[in-house]
Amino acid sequence: MEQTKKRSFSAIQPSGTITLGNYMGAIRNWVKLQDEFECIFAIADLHTITVRQEPAKLRAHSLELLAMLLATGIDPEKSLLFCQSHVHQHAELAWVLNCYTQMGELSRMTQFKDKSAKHANNINAGLFTYPTLMAADILLYKADIVPVGEDQKQHLELSRDIANRFNNTYSDTFTVPEPYIVKAGGRVMSLQTPTAKMSKSDPNENGFIALTDPEDVIIRKFKRAVTDSEAVVEYREGKDGINNLLTIYSVVTGKSIEDAVKEFEGKGYGDLKLTVGQAVAAHLKPIQEKYEYFMKNKDYVAEVYTKSADIASKIAQSTLRKVYKKVGFLQK
Ligand code: ATP
Ligand code: LTN
């Protein structure tokens, strides 16, 4: 890939069924960035095993995620789409970066604190060094921007610190990446606990909308969404449930929040929930049809990720070679 445009890198974990939160916070924007940037997308399977996975499920989730990304509009003619474990340089650079990252920095990461609380019986070293692998993902490709949801901001800041530290210790090696976080949809909340982010590994399925949920399930989940007792559709602080519904509605319909609020003037929460559910189902329908198509054409999906990994590996190797030289390894 000859680089003329600025580069974007992002990844997503195959840790479950992709949600409306992943779509609104990340994937929807990935699709849009493809013309302006040279985009590289990875399935972060190495990151996913920081939480124990059933092997058959991990394999299935990875394939489903690839098919879903293609269905949402990731175009292999324009972008690379591959599995992180297929490009061995990710793990190799992560090792080097581990030696340039402090324990104190890693122990301040809120995701580490949250996940170690959630998985108290498996606080493994990989969960702790998760952010250095993420830094390796980004820095290998000299990405200028990293489109992610709000929850990844802290990891991105650490990636920037690691890049600067390495550059200052040796000489300019890494591009210092900028986070690219959208305002609307950067943090979609759980439908059941609107103060917590919508998460694909939430054991309560009513908390999230999976992109594969059929229309009746989507509508049912929205009908059960937790709101408040005021019965006025307004967007303001303290109305987490309603704010979340209005944000979702605004993103899937392209209407502004103010227009959405006007539309529901004098109407009750029941109307709002039903309309939002219908709008989400209508928005997801064409994506679901394409998803079915790609799931029936697994050979095509395999061809995409194999070809992409070959190209990615060449870019990654050129960075890794420079890093090995700078730290003082003998050259082969
Ligand atoms: P897990 O529940 O396993 O931690 P997750 O649902 O948080 O997974 P990730 O694979 O960690 O998803 O994230 C993929 C992308 O989706 C990231 O860019 C992340 O910032 C974004 N994202 C995840 N959840 C949300 C959300 N609720 N709102 C907006 N963006 C989100
Ligand atoms: N940790 C990210 C997924 C991820 C990622 C990356 C995102 C892995 N490597 C590199 C951006 C850049 C998450 O969304 N939980």
Coordinates of C-alpha atoms and ligand atoms in Angstrom, one line a residue:
M1 CA 0.0 0.0 0.0
E2 CA 1.7 3.3 -1.1
Q3 CA 0.8 5.9 1.4
T4 CA -0.6 9.2 0.1
K5 CA -3.4 9.8 2.6
K6 CA -3.1 10.1 6.3
R7 CA -3.5 6.7 8.1
S8 CA -6.2 5.5 10.5
F9 CA -5.9 2.4 12.6
S10 CA -8.6 0.8 14.8
A11 CA -9.5 -2.6 16.2
I12 CA -12.4 -4.3 17.9
Q13 CA -12.4 -7.4 20.1
P14 CA -14.3 -10.5 19.1
S15 CA -15.6 -10.9 22.6
G16 CA -19.2 -11.3 21.8
T17 CA -22.0 -10.1 19.5
I18 CA -21.3 -6.6 18.3
T19 CA -23.6 -4.0 19.8
L20 CA -25.3 -0.7 18.8
G21 CA -22.7 0.9 21.1
N22 CA -19.8 -0.4 19.1
Y23 CA -21.6 0.6 15.9
M24 CA -22.4 4.2 17.0
G25 CA -19.1 4.8 18.8
A26 CA -16.7 3.2 16.4
I27 CA -17.7 1.3 13.3
R28 CA -20.2 3.8 11.8
N29 CA -17.3 6.3 11.7
W30 CA -14.8 3.8 10.4
V31 CA -17.0 3.4 7.3
K32 CA -17.1 7.2 6.8
L33 CA -13.3 7.6 7.2
Q34 CA -12.5 5.2 4.4
D35 CA -12.3 7.9 1.6
E36 CA -10.3 10.4 3.5
F37 CA -7.9 8.1 5.2
E38 CA -5.9 5.0 4.4
C39 CA -7.7 2.8 6.9
I40 CA -6.5 -0.3 8.7
F41 CA -8.9 -2.4 10.8
A42 CA -8.1 -5.4 13.0
I43 CA -10.0 -8.0 14.9
A44 CA -8.2 -7.7 18.3
D45 CA -8.2 -11.5 19.1
L46 CA -5.0 -11.3 21.1
H47 CA -6.6 -8.7 23.4
T48 CA -9.7 -10.9 23.7
I49 CA -8.0 -13.8 25.5
T50 CA -7.2 -11.4 28.4
V51 CA -10.6 -12.6 29.5
R52 CA -11.1 -16.4 29.4
Q53 CA -12.9 -17.5 26.1
E54 CA -14.3 -20.7 24.9
P55 CA -12.2 -21.5 21.8
A56 CA -15.1 -22.5 19.5
K57 CA -17.0 -19.4 20.4
L58 CA -13.9 -17.1 19.9
R59 CA -13.5 -18.6 16.4
A60 CA -17.2 -18.1 15.6
H61 CA -17.2 -14.5 17.1
S62 CA -14.2 -13.6 15.0
L63 CA -15.7 -14.7 11.8
E64 CA -19.1 -13.1 12.6
L65 CA -17.3 -9.9 13.4
L66 CA -15.5 -9.9 10.1
A67 CA -18.7 -10.5 8.2
M68 CA -20.5 -7.8 10.2
L69 CA -17.7 -5.2 9.5
L70 CA -18.0 -6.0 5.8
A71 CA -21.8 -5.7 6.1
T72 CA -21.6 -2.3 7.7
G73 CA -19.6 -1.0 4.7
I74 CA -15.9 -1.7 5.4
D75 CA -14.6 -2.0 1.9
P76 CA -11.6 -4.3 1.3
E77 CA -10.9 -2.4 -2.0
K78 CA -10.2 0.6 0.1
S79 CA -9.1 -0.7 3.5
L80 CA -7.3 -3.5 5.2
L81 CA -9.3 -5.9 7.5
F82 CA -7.4 -8.7 9.2
C83 CA -7.0 -10.6 12.5
Q84 CA -4.4 -9.3 14.9
S85 CA -3.0 -12.8 15.6
H86 CA -2.2 -13.3 11.9
V87 CA 0.3 -10.5 12.0
H88 CA 3.0 -11.7 14.4
Q89 CA 4.7 -8.2 14.6
H90 CA 1.9 -7.0 17.0
A91 CA 3.0 -9.4 19.8
E92 CA 6.7 -8.7 19.1
L93 CA 6.4 -4.9 19.3
A94 CA 4.2 -5.2 22.4
W95 CA 7.0 -7.0 24.1
V96 CA 9.4 -4.2 23.3
L97 CA 6.9 -1.5 24.4
N98 CA 6.3 -3.4 27.7
C99 CA 9.9 -2.5 28.5
Y100 CA 9.1 1.2 28.0
T101 CA 6.0 1.3 30.0
Q102 CA 5.8 1.7 33.8
M103 CA 3.8 -0.5 36.2
G104 CA 2.4 2.7 37.7
E105 CA 1.0 3.8 34.3
L106 CA -0.7 0.5 33.7
S107 CA -2.2 0.3 37.2
R108 CA -3.9 3.6 36.6
M109 CA -6.0 2.4 33.7
T110 CA -9.7 2.4 34.5
Q111 CA -10.4 -0.5 32.2
F112 CA -7.9 -2.7 34.1
K113 CA -9.5 -1.8 37.4
D114 CA -13.0 -2.5 36.0
K115 CA -12.1 -5.8 34.3
S116 CA -10.1 -7.0 37.3
A117 CA -13.1 -6.3 39.5
K118 CA -15.3 -8.2 37.1
H119 CA -12.9 -11.2 36.6
A120 CA -11.4 -11.4 40.1
N121 CA -10.4 -15.0 39.7
N122 CA -8.3 -14.3 36.5
I123 CA -6.3 -11.0 36.9
N124 CA -3.7 -12.2 34.4
A125 CA -0.6 -10.3 33.3
G126 CA -2.1 -9.9 29.8
L127 CA -5.0 -7.9 31.2
F128 CA -2.5 -5.7 32.9
T129 CA -0.4 -5.1 29.8
Y130 CA -3.4 -4.9 27.5
P131 CA -2.7 -1.2 26.8
T132 CA 0.9 -1.8 25.6
L133 CA -0.4 -4.3 23.0
M134 CA -2.9 -1.7 21.9
A135 CA 0.0 0.8 21.6
A136 CA 1.9 -1.7 19.5
D137 CA -1.2 -2.2 17.2
I138 CA -1.3 1.6 16.5
L139 CA 2.4 2.4 16.4
L140 CA 3.3 -0.4 14.0
Y141 CA 1.3 1.3 11.3
K142 CA 2.3 4.9 12.1
A143 CA -1.4 5.7 12.4
D144 CA -2.2 9.5 12.5
I145 CA -5.7 8.9 13.9
V146 CA -7.4 6.2 16.0
P147 CA -11.2 6.3 15.8
V148 CA -12.6 4.8 19.0
G149 CA -15.4 5.3 21.5
E150 CA -14.9 7.5 24.6
D151 CA -14.0 4.5 26.8
Q152 CA -10.7 4.1 25.0
K153 CA -9.4 7.6 25.4
Q154 CA -7.2 6.8 28.4
H155 CA -5.5 3.9 26.5
L156 CA -4.8 6.3 23.6
E157 CA -3.2 8.8 25.9
L158 CA -0.9 6.1 27.2
S159 CA -0.1 5.1 23.6
R160 CA 0.9 8.7 22.9
D161 CA 3.1 8.8 26.0
I162 CA 4.9 5.5 25.0
A163 CA 5.5 6.8 21.5
N164 CA 6.9 10.1 22.8
R165 CA 9.1 8.3 25.3
F166 CA 10.5 6.0 22.7
N167 CA 11.1 8.9 20.2
N168 CA 12.8 11.0 22.9
T169 CA 15.0 8.1 24.0
Y170 CA 16.2 7.2 20.5
S171 CA 15.1 9.4 17.6
D172 CA 11.9 9.9 15.7
T173 CA 10.5 6.4 15.2
F174 CA 6.7 6.5 15.8
T175 CA 4.0 8.8 14.7
V176 CA 2.2 10.1 17.8
P177 CA -1.5 9.2 17.2
E178 CA -4.5 11.4 17.7
P179 CA -7.7 10.0 19.2
Y180 CA -10.7 10.5 17.0
I181 CA -13.8 10.4 19.1
V182 CA -17.3 11.4 17.9
K183 CA -19.5 13.6 20.1
A184 CA -22.8 11.9 19.3
G185 CA -22.7 8.2 20.0
G186 CA -19.2 8.2 21.5
R187 CA -20.6 6.7 24.6
V188 CA -23.9 4.8 24.2
M189 CA -25.4 3.7 27.5
S190 CA -26.9 0.4 28.6
L191 CA -30.6 0.3 28.2
Q192 CA -31.0 -1.3 31.6
T193 CA -28.4 0.8 33.5
P194 CA -28.2 4.1 31.7
T195 CA -25.3 5.3 33.8
A196 CA -23.1 2.5 32.5
K197 CA -21.8 2.0 28.9
M198 CA -23.5 -0.5 26.7
S199 CA -21.2 -3.5 26.6
K200 CA -21.3 -6.6 24.4
S201 CA -20.1 -8.7 27.4
D202 CA -23.0 -7.6 29.6
P203 CA -24.7 -10.7 31.0
N204 CA -28.1 -9.0 30.9
E205 CA -29.0 -9.1 27.2
N206 CA -31.7 -6.5 27.7
G207 CA -28.9 -3.9 28.3
F208 CA -27.6 -4.0 24.8
I209 CA -28.9 -4.1 21.2
A210 CA -26.9 -6.7 19.1
L211 CA -26.6 -5.7 15.5
T212 CA -28.1 -9.1 14.7
D213 CA -31.2 -8.7 16.9
P214 CA -34.4 -9.1 14.8
E215 CA -36.9 -6.3 14.7
D216 CA -39.2 -7.7 17.4
V217 CA -36.4 -8.2 19.8
I218 CA -35.1 -4.7 19.2
I219 CA -38.5 -3.2 19.9
R220 CA -39.0 -5.3 23.0
K221 CA -35.6 -4.2 24.4
F222 CA -36.4 -0.6 23.8
K223 CA -39.8 -0.9 25.4
R224 CA -38.1 -2.3 28.5
A225 CA -35.5 0.5 28.5
V226 CA -35.0 2.1 32.0
T227 CA -35.9 5.8 32.0
D228 CA -37.2 8.1 34.8
S229 CA -40.4 9.0 36.4
E230 CA -40.8 12.6 35.1
A231 CA -42.7 11.7 31.9
V232 CA -41.2 14.7 29.9
V233 CA -39.1 14.0 26.8
E234 CA -36.2 16.5 27.3
Y235 CA -32.5 16.3 26.9
R236 CA -30.7 17.4 30.0
E237 CA -28.4 16.4 32.8
G238 CA -29.8 13.7 35.1
K239 CA -32.1 12.2 32.4
D240 CA -29.6 9.5 31.4
G241 CA -32.1 7.0 30.0
I242 CA -33.9 9.6 27.9
N243 CA -30.7 11.3 26.8
N244 CA -29.5 7.9 25.6
L245 CA -32.7 7.2 23.7
L246 CA -32.6 10.6 22.0
T247 CA -29.0 10.3 21.1
I248 CA -29.6 6.9 19.5
Y249 CA -32.6 8.2 17.6
S250 CA -30.6 11.2 16.4
V251 CA -27.7 9.1 15.1
V252 CA -29.8 6.5 13.3
T253 CA -32.2 9.1 11.7
G254 CA -29.7 11.9 11.1
K255 CA -32.0 14.4 12.9
S256 CA -30.6 16.8 15.5
I257 CA -31.4 16.3 19.2
E258 CA -33.5 19.5 19.2
D259 CA -35.6 18.3 16.3
A260 CA -36.0 14.9 18.0
V261 CA -37.1 16.6 21.2
K262 CA -39.7 18.7 19.3
E263 CA -41.0 15.6 17.6
F264 CA -41.9 14.1 21.0
E265 CA -43.4 17.2 22.6
G266 CA -46.5 16.3 24.5
K267 CA -45.9 12.6 23.9
G268 CA -45.1 9.9 26.5
Y269 CA -42.1 7.7 27.0
G270 CA -44.0 4.8 25.5
D271 CA -44.2 6.6 22.1
L272 CA -40.5 7.6 22.3
K273 CA -39.4 4.0 23.0
L274 CA -41.4 2.5 20.2
T275 CA -40.3 5.1 17.7
V276 CA -36.7 4.7 18.6
G277 CA -37.0 0.9 18.4
Q278 CA -38.5 1.1 15.0
A279 CA -35.9 3.6 13.7
V280 CA -33.1 1.4 14.9
A281 CA -34.6 -1.8 13.4
A282 CA -35.1 0.0 10.0
H283 CA -31.5 1.3 10.1
L284 CA -30.1 -2.2 10.9
K285 CA -32.2 -4.1 8.3
P286 CA -30.0 -3.6 5.3
I287 CA -26.9 -4.3 7.4
Q288 CA -28.4 -7.5 8.6
E289 CA -29.2 -8.6 5.0
K290 CA -25.6 -8.0 3.9
Y291 CA -24.4 -9.8 7.1
E292 CA -26.4 -12.9 6.1
Y293 CA -24.9 -12.8 2.6
F294 CA -21.3 -12.6 4.0
M295 CA -22.0 -15.4 6.5
K296 CA -23.0 -17.6 3.5
N297 CA -19.8 -16.6 1.7
K298 CA -17.1 -17.5 4.2
D299 CA -14.5 -18.2 1.6
Y300 CA -14.7 -14.6 0.4
V301 CA -14.4 -13.4 4.0
A302 CA -11.3 -15.6 4.5
E303 CA -9.8 -14.2 1.3
V304 CA -10.2 -10.7 2.6
Y305 CA -8.5 -11.3 5.9
T306 CA -5.7 -13.4 4.4
K307 CA -4.8 -10.8 1.7
S308 CA -5.1 -7.9 4.2
A309 CA -2.8 -9.7 6.7
D310 CA -0.1 -10.2 4.1
I311 CA -0.1 -6.5 3.3
A312 CA -0.3 -5.4 6.9
S313 CA 2.6 -7.6 7.8
K314 CA 4.8 -5.9 5.3
I315 CA 4.0 -2.5 6.8
A316 CA 4.4 -3.8 10.3
Q317 CA 7.8 -5.4 9.6
S318 CA 9.3 -2.2 8.3
T319 CA 8.4 -0.5 11.6
L320 CA 9.6 -3.4 13.7
R321 CA 12.9 -3.6 11.9
K322 CA 13.6 0.0 12.7
V323 CA 12.6 -0.5 16.4
Y324 CA 14.9 -3.5 16.7
K325 CA 17.8 -1.6 15.2
K326 CA 17.2 1.4 17.5
V327 CA 17.1 -0.6 20.7
G328 CA 20.4 -2.2 19.7
F329 CA 19.6 -5.8 18.5
L330 CA 22.0 -7.3 16.0
Q331 CA 20.6 -7.3 12.5
K332 CA 19.9 -10.5 10.7
Ligands
ATP1 P1 -16.3 -5.7 26.0 O1 -17.7 -5.6 26.6 O2 -15.9 -7.1 25.7 O3 -15.3 -4.9 26.8 P2 -17.0 -3.6 24.2 O4 -18.4 -3.8 23.9 O5 -16.6 -2.6 25.2 O6 -16.4 -5.0 24.6 P3 -14.7 -3.3 22.4 O7 -14.4 -4.4 21.4 O8 -13.9 -3.2 23.6 O9 -16.3 -3.4 22.8 O10 -14.8 -1.9 21.6 C1 -14.9 -1.7 20.2 C2 -15.1 -0.3 19.9 O11 -16.4 0.1 20.3 C3 -14.2 0.7 20.6 O12 -13.8 1.7 19.8 C4 -15.0 1.2 21.8 O13 -14.6 2.4 22.2 C5 -16.4 1.3 21.1 N1 -17.4 1.1 22.1 C6 -17.6 0.1 22.9 N2 -18.7 0.3 23.7 C7 -19.2 1.5 23.3 C8 -20.4 2.3 23.8 N3 -21.2 1.8 24.7 N4 -20.6 3.5 23.2 C9 -19.7 3.9 22.2 N5 -18.7 3.2 21.8 C10 -18.4 2.0 22.3
LTN2 N1 -9.0 -2.1 23.2 C1 -9.8 -1.7 22.1 C2 -9.7 -2.5 20.9 C3 -8.4 -2.3 20.3 C4 -8.0 -1.1 19.7 C5 -6.6 -1.3 19.3 C6 -8.6 0.1 19.4 C7 -7.3 -3.1 20.3 N2 -6.3 -2.5 19.7 C8 -5.9 -0.3 18.7 C9 -7.9 1.1 18.7 C10 -6.6 0.9 18.4 C11 -11.2 -1.7 22.6 O1 -12.0 -1.1 21.9 N3 -11.6 -2.2 23.7

